[in-house]
């Protein structure tokens, strides 16, 4: 196989990071944090070597109940003219299986920005539903099979709720 320049950059960057993590010098007072949405995508040299990262915390996507609480919290923080009814909150919670808290936040923020940009011409519930469709399309583009996986997660959640 032929190495591309992007492969060489990746290898060089990974080597530099590993050298810093494994350095022999004193690193007193330094805390290294790393995050990854798909942890299985991390290079094994980074993820599977003891002492590079001593603790791993996994944050699963929120359940339907947690999504509803999160969306209700956001809804209460909005100005009264932007707030939606409980039916809309329930609809959004039910249709966001597989969404992380970051995606849920983006849903509310992007709908709010659109509402402001349109000078309140459309109801917030309509904008939220439109943004939900757009974000789901974005997720599917970034994560092929997200729709099917999302449906499976929803089925799993419904059985656990």
Tab-separated table of C-alpha atoms in Angstrom:
chain	number	residue	atom	x	y	z
A	1	UNK	CA	0.000	0.000	0.000
A	2	UNK	CA	1.047	3.533	-0.748
A	3	UNK	CA	1.402	5.977	2.125
A	4	UNK	CA	-0.380	9.285	1.654
A	5	UNK	CA	0.958	12.491	3.160
A	6	UNK	CA	-2.038	12.528	5.531
A	7	UNK	CA	-0.940	9.098	6.836
A	8	UNK	CA	2.544	10.451	7.544
A	9	UNK	CA	1.112	13.477	9.340
A	10	UNK	CA	-1.089	11.202	11.476
A	11	UNK	CA	1.842	8.931	12.366
A	12	UNK	CA	4.031	11.921	13.189
A	13	UNK	CA	1.373	13.575	15.334
A	14	UNK	CA	0.594	10.299	17.131
A	15	UNK	CA	4.306	9.700	17.788
A	16	UNK	CA	4.732	13.187	19.215
A	17	UNK	CA	1.693	12.747	21.479
A	18	UNK	CA	2.845	9.334	22.693
A	19	UNK	CA	6.319	10.709	23.414
A	20	UNK	CA	4.804	13.499	25.497
A	21	UNK	CA	2.567	11.093	27.387
A	22	UNK	CA	5.435	8.658	28.035
A	23	UNK	CA	8.130	11.302	28.587
A	24	UNK	CA	10.798	10.699	31.171
A	25	UNK	CA	10.718	14.228	32.547
A	26	UNK	CA	8.688	15.215	35.557
A	27	UNK	CA	5.196	16.266	34.612
A	28	UNK	CA	4.141	17.554	38.001
A	29	UNK	CA	0.900	19.487	37.859
A	30	UNK	CA	-0.049	18.401	34.348
A	31	UNK	CA	-3.402	16.777	33.726
A	32	UNK	CA	-4.087	15.319	30.296
A	33	UNK	CA	-7.678	14.839	29.187
A	34	UNK	CA	-8.811	13.229	25.982
A	35	UNK	CA	-12.275	12.788	24.525
A	36	UNK	CA	-13.649	10.755	21.685
A	37	UNK	CA	-17.177	10.240	20.480
A	38	UNK	CA	-16.427	6.805	18.986
A	39	UNK	CA	-13.789	5.383	21.402
A	40	UNK	CA	-13.279	2.383	19.128
A	41	UNK	CA	-11.791	4.794	16.575
A	42	UNK	CA	-8.862	5.620	18.871
A	43	UNK	CA	-5.507	4.216	17.881
A	44	UNK	CA	-4.716	1.143	20.027
A	45	UNK	CA	-1.306	2.666	20.867
A	46	UNK	CA	-3.201	5.420	22.622
A	47	UNK	CA	-6.166	3.575	24.092
A	48	UNK	CA	-4.752	0.218	25.120
A	49	UNK	CA	-1.446	1.033	26.803
A	50	UNK	CA	-1.531	1.197	30.596
A	51	UNK	CA	-0.625	4.495	32.244
A	52	UNK	CA	-1.242	6.705	29.241
A	53	UNK	CA	-4.770	7.334	30.423
A	54	UNK	CA	-5.386	5.968	33.889
A	55	UNK	CA	-9.133	6.419	33.972
A	56	UNK	CA	-11.715	5.976	31.265
A	57	UNK	CA	-15.217	7.304	31.739
A	58	UNK	CA	-17.929	6.388	29.293
A	59	UNK	CA	-20.951	8.610	28.888
A	60	UNK	CA	-23.671	6.764	27.058
A	61	UNK	CA	-26.272	8.620	25.061
A	62	UNK	CA	-29.116	9.750	27.303
A	63	UNK	CA	-32.260	7.679	27.702
A	64	UNK	CA	-35.663	8.998	26.704
A	65	UNK	CA	-36.286	10.156	30.290
A	66	UNK	CA	-32.967	12.037	30.454
A	67	UNK	CA	-33.545	13.630	27.056
A	68	UNK	CA	-36.955	14.798	28.225
A	69	UNK	CA	-35.484	16.283	31.429
A	70	UNK	CA	-32.743	18.019	29.456
A	71	UNK	CA	-35.176	19.447	26.908
A	72	UNK	CA	-37.598	20.508	29.668
A	73	UNK	CA	-34.763	22.286	31.441
A	74	UNK	CA	-33.798	24.131	28.253
A	75	UNK	CA	-37.429	24.959	27.583
A	76	UNK	CA	-37.833	26.553	31.012
A	77	UNK	CA	-34.731	28.683	30.461
A	78	UNK	CA	-36.131	30.168	27.249
A	79	UNK	CA	-38.076	33.416	27.187
A	80	UNK	CA	-41.811	32.785	27.504
A	81	UNK	CA	-42.485	33.527	23.824
A	82	UNK	CA	-40.025	30.812	22.772
A	83	UNK	CA	-41.237	28.072	25.112
A	84	UNK	CA	-43.039	25.037	23.756
A	85	UNK	CA	-45.701	22.822	25.303
A	86	UNK	CA	-45.125	19.439	26.941
A	87	UNK	CA	-46.401	17.625	23.841
A	88	UNK	CA	-43.556	19.132	21.797
A	89	UNK	CA	-40.994	18.291	24.494
A	90	UNK	CA	-42.277	14.693	24.556
A	91	UNK	CA	-42.153	14.493	20.735
A	92	UNK	CA	-38.570	15.758	20.673
A	93	UNK	CA	-37.475	13.381	23.437
A	94	UNK	CA	-39.054	10.417	21.633
A	95	UNK	CA	-37.487	11.318	18.281
A	96	UNK	CA	-33.942	11.999	19.460
A	97	UNK	CA	-32.879	8.467	20.395
A	98	UNK	CA	-29.117	8.246	19.878
A	99	UNK	CA	-28.586	11.988	20.292
A	100	UNK	CA	-25.871	13.045	22.721
A	101	UNK	CA	-26.432	15.972	25.060
A	102	UNK	CA	-24.352	18.049	22.633
A	103	UNK	CA	-26.756	17.232	19.789
A	104	UNK	CA	-29.736	18.056	22.010
A	105	UNK	CA	-28.170	21.384	22.883
A	106	UNK	CA	-27.528	22.079	19.205
A	107	UNK	CA	-31.174	21.313	18.481
A	108	UNK	CA	-32.359	23.997	20.888
A	109	UNK	CA	-29.663	26.554	20.051
A	110	UNK	CA	-30.071	26.250	16.278
A	111	UNK	CA	-33.871	26.555	16.531
A	112	UNK	CA	-33.481	29.609	18.786
A	113	UNK	CA	-31.076	31.257	16.352
A	114	UNK	CA	-33.524	30.609	13.501
A	115	UNK	CA	-36.396	32.040	15.564
A	116	UNK	CA	-34.411	35.218	16.220
A	117	UNK	CA	-33.293	35.423	12.576
A	118	UNK	CA	-36.871	35.129	11.398
A	119	UNK	CA	-38.071	37.698	13.953
A	120	UNK	CA	-40.419	35.174	15.552
A	121	UNK	CA	-42.460	34.655	12.370
A	122	UNK	CA	-42.746	30.914	12.992
A	123	UNK	CA	-43.545	29.029	16.174
A	124	UNK	CA	-40.625	27.593	18.097
A	125	UNK	CA	-42.202	24.118	17.983
A	126	UNK	CA	-42.139	24.231	14.171
A	127	UNK	CA	-38.512	25.374	14.146
A	128	UNK	CA	-37.489	22.656	16.602
A	129	UNK	CA	-39.091	19.969	14.463
A	130	UNK	CA	-37.336	21.354	11.372
A	131	UNK	CA	-33.983	21.455	13.136
A	132	UNK	CA	-34.552	17.903	14.356
A	133	UNK	CA	-34.897	16.721	10.737
A	134	UNK	CA	-31.740	18.634	9.754
A	135	UNK	CA	-29.685	17.277	12.665
A	136	UNK	CA	-30.816	13.713	12.018
A	137	UNK	CA	-29.717	14.095	8.384
A	138	UNK	CA	-26.381	15.479	9.586
A	139	UNK	CA	-25.902	12.539	11.969
A	140	UNK	CA	-26.661	10.060	9.194
A	141	UNK	CA	-24.142	11.753	6.900
A	142	UNK	CA	-21.418	11.649	9.554
A	143	UNK	CA	-22.333	8.254	10.977
A	144	UNK	CA	-23.492	5.942	8.185
A	145	UNK	CA	-26.206	3.659	9.509
A	146	UNK	CA	-27.113	6.093	12.297
A	147	UNK	CA	-30.767	5.856	11.328
A	148	UNK	CA	-30.911	2.095	11.787
A	149	UNK	CA	-28.747	2.275	14.899
A	150	UNK	CA	-30.924	5.050	16.236
A	151	UNK	CA	-34.025	2.944	15.689
A	152	UNK	CA	-32.419	-0.002	17.487
A	153	UNK	CA	-31.330	2.182	20.419
A	154	UNK	CA	-34.869	3.540	20.660
A	155	UNK	CA	-36.285	0.019	20.738
A	156	UNK	CA	-33.761	-0.918	23.428
A	157	UNK	CA	-34.587	2.184	25.466
A	158	UNK	CA	-38.316	1.641	25.201
A	159	UNK	CA	-37.828	-1.821	26.623
A	160	UNK	CA	-35.795	-0.388	29.508
A	161	UNK	CA	-37.851	2.737	30.287
